[in-house]
Amino acid sequence: MAELSPQKLILATESTYKIELLERLGLSFEACAAHIDETRLPGEAPAAMAARLALQKARRVAADHPNAFVLGADQVIALDQTIFQKPGSVEGAVDQLMRLQGKTHRLITAIALRTPSGAELASEVAFEMVMRPLTEQRARAYVETDQPLFCAGSYRIEAGGIRLFEAARGDDFTAIIGLPLTRVWSLLEQTGYLETL
């Protein structure tokens, strides 16, 4: 009986954080940026937005690589129905932290896997992030140290941002960084991808 050759796995991102996370699983894969419009739709709930964008990223890359398994991911930070984007500046980051300080917000990470047959599977992980009360001085000192200018919510929890929190409640801490590895492995198992290794 001929051995199965592993099929290509592509991570639809250019994020170094997501790439480093997926490397932990010991799988061979490529990374390819998925350039899509990430504008929120009118009335769209935060979890629905994360799920839609993860699937759009997987579909976009799969269009150029139809014979590959393509994994898309997206993360949304929401306080009630307000979604926080990447601040892009020190002042924007300080403003975001002051809006989040002393409150509990949701960090929603969605993934979508598109197979060569066109099947699509999805999953999501939501964390409750309990931020400590902060003064503007402390918020500014954190931003100057960690420079989270391209992180939605203006914190890097995998770095010094952990100091900003009293608690993080969820079931897969890798989701906080951007890619829930337990869910990724489950989707790969469900599609039969792991049987080709």
mmCIF file of N, CA and C in Angstrom, residues 43-115:
data_model
loop_
_atom_site.group_PDB
_atom_site.id
_atom_site.type_symbol
_atom_site.label_atom_id
_atom_site.label_comp_id
_atom_site.label_asym_id
_atom_site.label_seq_id
_atom_site.Cartn_x
_atom_site.Cartn_y
_atom_site.Cartn_z
ATOM 1 N N GLY A 43 -23.957 46.690 12.509
ATOM 2 C CA GLY A 43 -24.679 45.865 13.466
ATOM 3 C C GLY A 43 -24.028 44.527 13.772
ATOM 4 N N GLU A 44 -22.843 44.272 13.252
ATOM 5 C CA GLU A 44 -22.196 42.973 13.423
ATOM 6 C C GLU A 44 -21.689 42.796 14.850
ATOM 7 N N ALA A 45 -22.024 41.665 15.461
ATOM 8 C CA ALA A 45 -21.559 41.355 16.812
ATOM 9 C C ALA A 45 -20.068 41.022 16.769
ATOM 10 N N PRO A 46 -19.333 41.280 17.848
ATOM 11 C CA PRO A 46 -17.888 41.011 17.859
ATOM 12 C C PRO A 46 -17.522 39.572 17.495
ATOM 13 N N ALA A 47 -18.220 38.580 18.072
ATOM 14 C CA ALA A 47 -17.892 37.180 17.768
ATOM 15 C C ALA A 47 -18.167 36.855 16.306
ATOM 16 N N ALA A 48 -19.251 37.399 15.765
ATOM 17 C CA ALA A 48 -19.582 37.161 14.355
ATOM 18 C C ALA A 48 -18.530 37.786 13.452
ATOM 19 N N MET A 49 -18.027 38.936 13.832
ATOM 20 C CA MET A 49 -16.988 39.596 13.040
ATOM 21 C C MET A 49 -15.715 38.750 13.014
ATOM 22 N N ALA A 50 -15.289 38.259 14.174
ATOM 23 C CA ALA A 50 -14.084 37.431 14.233
ATOM 24 C C ALA A 50 -14.240 36.182 13.371
ATOM 25 N N ALA A 51 -15.389 35.526 13.466
ATOM 26 C CA ALA A 51 -15.636 34.304 12.688
ATOM 27 C C ALA A 51 -15.641 34.596 11.190
ATOM 28 N N ARG A 52 -16.294 35.685 10.799
ATOM 29 C CA ARG A 52 -16.356 36.038 9.372
ATOM 30 C C ARG A 52 -14.973 36.336 8.814
ATOM 31 N N LEU A 53 -14.181 37.101 9.550
ATOM 32 C CA LEU A 53 -12.858 37.472 9.041
ATOM 33 C C LEU A 53 -11.911 36.280 8.976
ATOM 34 N N ALA A 54 -11.988 35.381 9.958
ATOM 35 C CA ALA A 54 -11.154 34.175 9.914
ATOM 36 C C ALA A 54 -11.474 33.356 8.665
ATOM 37 N N LEU A 55 -12.764 33.204 8.365
ATOM 38 C CA LEU A 55 -13.173 32.430 7.197
ATOM 39 C C LEU A 55 -12.788 33.142 5.900
ATOM 40 N N GLN A 56 -12.948 34.451 5.858
ATOM 41 C CA GLN A 56 -12.567 35.199 4.656
ATOM 42 C C GLN A 56 -11.072 35.074 4.375
ATOM 43 N N LYS A 57 -10.265 35.096 5.426
ATOM 44 C CA LYS A 57 -8.818 34.951 5.240
ATOM 45 C C LYS A 57 -8.484 33.578 4.673
ATOM 46 N N ALA A 58 -9.112 32.544 5.226
ATOM 47 C CA ALA A 58 -8.864 31.189 4.717
ATOM 48 C C ALA A 58 -9.309 31.068 3.261
ATOM 49 N N ARG A 59 -10.461 31.607 2.942
ATOM 50 C CA ARG A 59 -10.958 31.536 1.564
ATOM 51 C C ARG A 59 -10.071 32.316 0.603
ATOM 52 N N ARG A 60 -9.603 33.459 1.035
ATOM 53 C CA ARG A 60 -8.772 34.301 0.152
ATOM 54 C C ARG A 60 -7.492 33.579 -0.241
ATOM 55 N N VAL A 61 -6.820 32.993 0.733
ATOM 56 C CA VAL A 61 -5.573 32.281 0.431
ATOM 57 C C VAL A 61 -5.864 30.981 -0.316
ATOM 58 N N ALA A 62 -6.951 30.307 0.020
ATOM 59 C CA ALA A 62 -7.308 29.056 -0.662
ATOM 60 C C ALA A 62 -7.598 29.288 -2.140
ATOM 61 N N ALA A 63 -8.047 30.480 -2.490
ATOM 62 C CA ALA A 63 -8.319 30.776 -3.895
ATOM 63 C C ALA A 63 -7.051 30.665 -4.738
ATOM 64 N N ASP A 64 -5.906 30.978 -4.135
ATOM 65 C CA ASP A 64 -4.623 30.872 -4.843
ATOM 66 C C ASP A 64 -3.936 29.527 -4.613
ATOM 67 N N HIS A 65 -4.413 28.764 -3.626
ATOM 68 C CA HIS A 65 -3.806 27.468 -3.281
ATOM 69 C C HIS A 65 -4.920 26.446 -3.056
ATOM 70 N N PRO A 66 -5.643 26.076 -4.111
ATOM 71 C CA PRO A 66 -6.830 25.224 -3.953
ATOM 72 C C PRO A 66 -6.541 23.816 -3.452
ATOM 73 N N ASN A 67 -5.302 23.345 -3.567
ATOM 74 C CA ASN A 67 -4.988 21.981 -3.134
ATOM 75 C C ASN A 67 -4.401 21.916 -1.737
ATOM 76 N N ALA A 68 -4.464 23.021 -1.008
ATOM 77 C CA ALA A 68 -3.881 23.073 0.328
ATOM 78 C C ALA A 68 -4.969 23.147 1.392
ATOM 79 N N PHE A 69 -4.601 22.780 2.607
ATOM 80 C CA PHE A 69 -5.407 23.065 3.782
ATOM 81 C C PHE A 69 -5.016 24.474 4.215
ATOM 82 N N VAL A 70 -5.981 25.361 4.343
ATOM 83 C CA VAL A 70 -5.674 26.753 4.671
ATOM 84 C C VAL A 70 -6.356 27.136 5.976
ATOM 85 N N LEU A 71 -5.554 27.649 6.892
ATOM 86 C CA LEU A 71 -6.029 28.028 8.209
ATOM 87 C C LEU A 71 -6.040 29.551 8.341
ATOM 88 N N GLY A 72 -7.209 30.097 8.612
ATOM 89 C CA GLY A 72 -7.342 31.534 8.840
ATOM 90 C C GLY A 72 -7.678 31.787 10.300
ATOM 91 N N ALA A 73 -7.281 32.941 10.808
ATOM 92 C CA ALA A 73 -7.563 33.293 12.204
ATOM 93 C C ALA A 73 -7.795 34.788 12.314
ATOM 94 N N ASP A 74 -8.640 35.147 13.259
ATOM 95 C CA ASP A 74 -8.855 36.569 13.526
ATOM 96 C C ASP A 74 -9.171 36.745 14.998
ATOM 97 N N GLN A 75 -8.821 37.911 15.504
ATOM 98 C CA GLN A 75 -9.031 38.197 16.913
ATOM 99 C C GLN A 75 -9.724 39.547 17.060
ATOM 100 N N VAL A 76 -10.715 39.587 17.934
ATOM 101 C CA VAL A 76 -11.456 40.811 18.195
ATOM 102 C C VAL A 76 -11.452 41.067 19.697
ATOM 103 N N ILE A 77 -11.175 42.303 20.065
ATOM 104 C CA ILE A 77 -11.239 42.722 21.464
ATOM 105 C C ILE A 77 -12.440 43.636 21.602
ATOM 106 N N ALA A 78 -13.335 43.273 22.529
ATOM 107 C CA ALA A 78 -14.589 44.016 22.645
ATOM 108 C C ALA A 78 -14.926 44.314 24.095
ATOM 109 N N LEU A 79 -15.348 45.542 24.324
ATOM 110 C CA LEU A 79 -15.908 45.961 25.606
ATOM 111 C C LEU A 79 -17.378 46.237 25.316
ATOM 112 N N ASP A 80 -18.237 45.351 25.816
ATOM 113 C CA ASP A 80 -19.643 45.357 25.420
ATOM 114 C C ASP A 80 -19.691 45.191 23.889
ATOM 115 N N GLN A 81 -20.249 46.129 23.155
ATOM 116 C CA GLN A 81 -20.299 46.016 21.692
ATOM 117 C C GLN A 81 -19.254 46.897 21.001
ATOM 118 N N THR A 82 -18.392 47.551 21.775
ATOM 119 C CA THR A 82 -17.330 48.375 21.198
ATOM 120 C C THR A 82 -16.132 47.504 20.870
ATOM 121 N N ILE A 83 -15.676 47.582 19.622
ATOM 122 C CA ILE A 83 -14.520 46.806 19.184
ATOM 123 C C ILE A 83 -13.292 47.716 19.131
ATOM 124 N N PHE A 84 -12.194 47.223 19.667
ATOM 125 C CA PHE A 84 -10.950 47.988 19.711
ATOM 126 C C PHE A 84 -10.031 47.567 18.576
ATOM 127 N N GLN A 85 -9.596 48.530 17.789
ATOM 128 C CA GLN A 85 -8.677 48.283 16.683
ATOM 129 C C GLN A 85 -7.242 48.511 17.161
ATOM 130 N N LYS A 86 -6.275 48.318 16.272
ATOM 131 C CA LYS A 86 -4.883 48.624 16.594
ATOM 132 C C LYS A 86 -4.759 50.135 16.752
ATOM 133 N N PRO A 87 -4.160 50.605 17.851
ATOM 134 C CA PRO A 87 -4.161 52.050 18.108
ATOM 135 C C PRO A 87 -3.278 52.854 17.158
ATOM 136 N N GLY A 88 -2.125 52.311 16.776
ATOM 137 C CA GLY A 88 -1.260 52.992 15.803
ATOM 138 C C GLY A 88 -0.427 54.134 16.337
ATOM 139 N N SER A 89 -0.685 54.576 17.566
ATOM 140 C CA SER A 89 0.095 55.674 18.142
ATOM 141 C C SER A 89 0.127 55.521 19.655
ATOM 142 N N VAL A 90 1.068 56.177 20.284
ATOM 143 C CA VAL A 90 1.173 56.135 21.740
ATOM 144 C C VAL A 90 -0.087 56.708 22.374
ATOM 145 N N GLU A 91 -0.556 57.854 21.871
ATOM 146 C CA GLU A 91 -1.747 58.474 22.446
ATOM 147 C C GLU A 91 -2.970 57.582 22.271
ATOM 148 N N GLY A 92 -3.085 56.953 21.120
ATOM 149 C CA GLY A 92 -4.202 56.038 20.886
ATOM 150 C C GLY A 92 -4.155 54.850 21.819
ATOM 151 N N ALA A 93 -2.947 54.335 22.073
ATOM 152 C CA ALA A 93 -2.792 53.184 22.964
ATOM 153 C C ALA A 93 -3.144 53.551 24.401
ATOM 154 N N VAL A 94 -2.672 54.713 24.858
ATOM 155 C CA VAL A 94 -2.995 55.152 26.215
ATOM 156 C C VAL A 94 -4.502 55.337 26.360
ATOM 157 N N ASP A 95 -5.140 55.912 25.351
ATOM 158 C CA ASP A 95 -6.588 56.114 25.386
ATOM 159 C C ASP A 95 -7.326 54.780 25.486
ATOM 160 N N GLN A 96 -6.894 53.782 24.715
ATOM 161 C CA GLN A 96 -7.548 52.471 24.783
ATOM 162 C C GLN A 96 -7.405 51.858 26.168
ATOM 163 N N LEU A 97 -6.202 51.920 26.725
ATOM 164 C CA LEU A 97 -5.988 51.329 28.047
ATOM 165 C C LEU A 97 -6.834 52.026 29.111
ATOM 166 N N MET A 98 -6.977 53.331 29.008
ATOM 167 C CA MET A 98 -7.785 54.051 29.983
ATOM 168 C C MET A 98 -9.271 53.705 29.847
ATOM 169 N N ARG A 99 -9.697 53.333 28.649
ATOM 170 C CA ARG A 99 -11.086 52.901 28.459
ATOM 171 C C ARG A 99 -11.309 51.482 28.981
ATOM 172 N N LEU A 100 -10.251 50.654 28.974
ATOM 173 C CA LEU A 100 -10.360 49.260 29.405
ATOM 174 C C LEU A 100 -10.041 49.068 30.887
ATOM 175 N N GLN A 101 -9.285 49.985 31.467
ATOM 176 C CA GLN A 101 -8.790 49.788 32.835
ATOM 177 C C GLN A 101 -9.944 49.640 33.833
ATOM 178 N N GLY A 102 -9.742 48.701 34.770
ATOM 179 C CA GLY A 102 -10.734 48.455 35.802
ATOM 180 C C GLY A 102 -11.973 47.723 35.332
ATOM 181 N N LYS A 103 -11.984 47.264 34.087
ATOM 182 C CA LYS A 103 -13.166 46.613 33.520
ATOM 183 C C LYS A 103 -12.816 45.226 32.989
ATOM 184 N N THR A 104 -13.870 44.475 32.679
ATOM 185 C CA THR A 104 -13.707 43.155 32.063
ATOM 186 C C THR A 104 -14.134 43.243 30.609
ATOM 187 N N HIS A 105 -13.203 42.899 29.701
ATOM 188 C CA HIS A 105 -13.558 42.881 28.284
ATOM 189 C C HIS A 105 -13.380 41.475 27.735
ATOM 190 N N ARG A 106 -13.869 41.266 26.524
ATOM 191 C CA ARG A 106 -13.781 39.953 25.884
ATOM 192 C C ARG A 106 -12.720 39.967 24.789
ATOM 193 N N LEU A 107 -11.946 38.923 24.755
ATOM 194 C CA LEU A 107 -10.980 38.712 23.688
ATOM 195 C C LEU A 107 -11.440 37.453 22.949
ATOM 196 N N ILE A 108 -11.877 37.627 21.721
ATOM 197 C CA ILE A 108 -12.464 36.530 20.945
ATOM 198 C C ILE A 108 -11.522 36.166 19.808
ATOM 199 N N THR A 109 -11.096 34.911 19.775
ATOM 200 C CA THR A 109 -10.219 34.435 18.719
ATOM 201 C C THR A 109 -10.942 33.352 17.929
ATOM 202 N N ALA A 110 -11.100 33.584 16.645
ATOM 203 C CA ALA A 110 -11.790 32.630 15.773
ATOM 204 C C ALA A 110 -10.803 32.033 14.779
ATOM 205 N N ILE A 111 -11.008 30.770 14.447
ATOM 206 C CA ILE A 111 -10.205 30.120 13.407
ATOM 207 C C ILE A 111 -11.140 29.450 12.414
ATOM 208 N N ALA A 112 -10.647 29.311 11.189
ATOM 209 C CA ALA A 112 -11.399 28.613 10.141
ATOM 210 C C ALA A 112 -10.410 27.816 9.315
ATOM 211 N N LEU A 113 -10.759 26.587 9.012
ATOM 212 C CA LEU A 113 -9.907 25.716 8.204
ATOM 213 C C LEU A 113 -10.656 25.326 6.946
ATOM 214 N N ARG A 114 -10.075 25.633 5.799
ATOM 215 C CA ARG A 114 -10.657 25.248 4.503
ATOM 216 C C ARG A 114 -9.805 24.120 3.920
ATOM 217 N N THR A 115 -10.476 23.055 3.504
ATOM 218 C CA THR A 115 -9.772 21.882 2.989
ATOM 219 C C THR A 115 -9.712 21.916 1.463
#
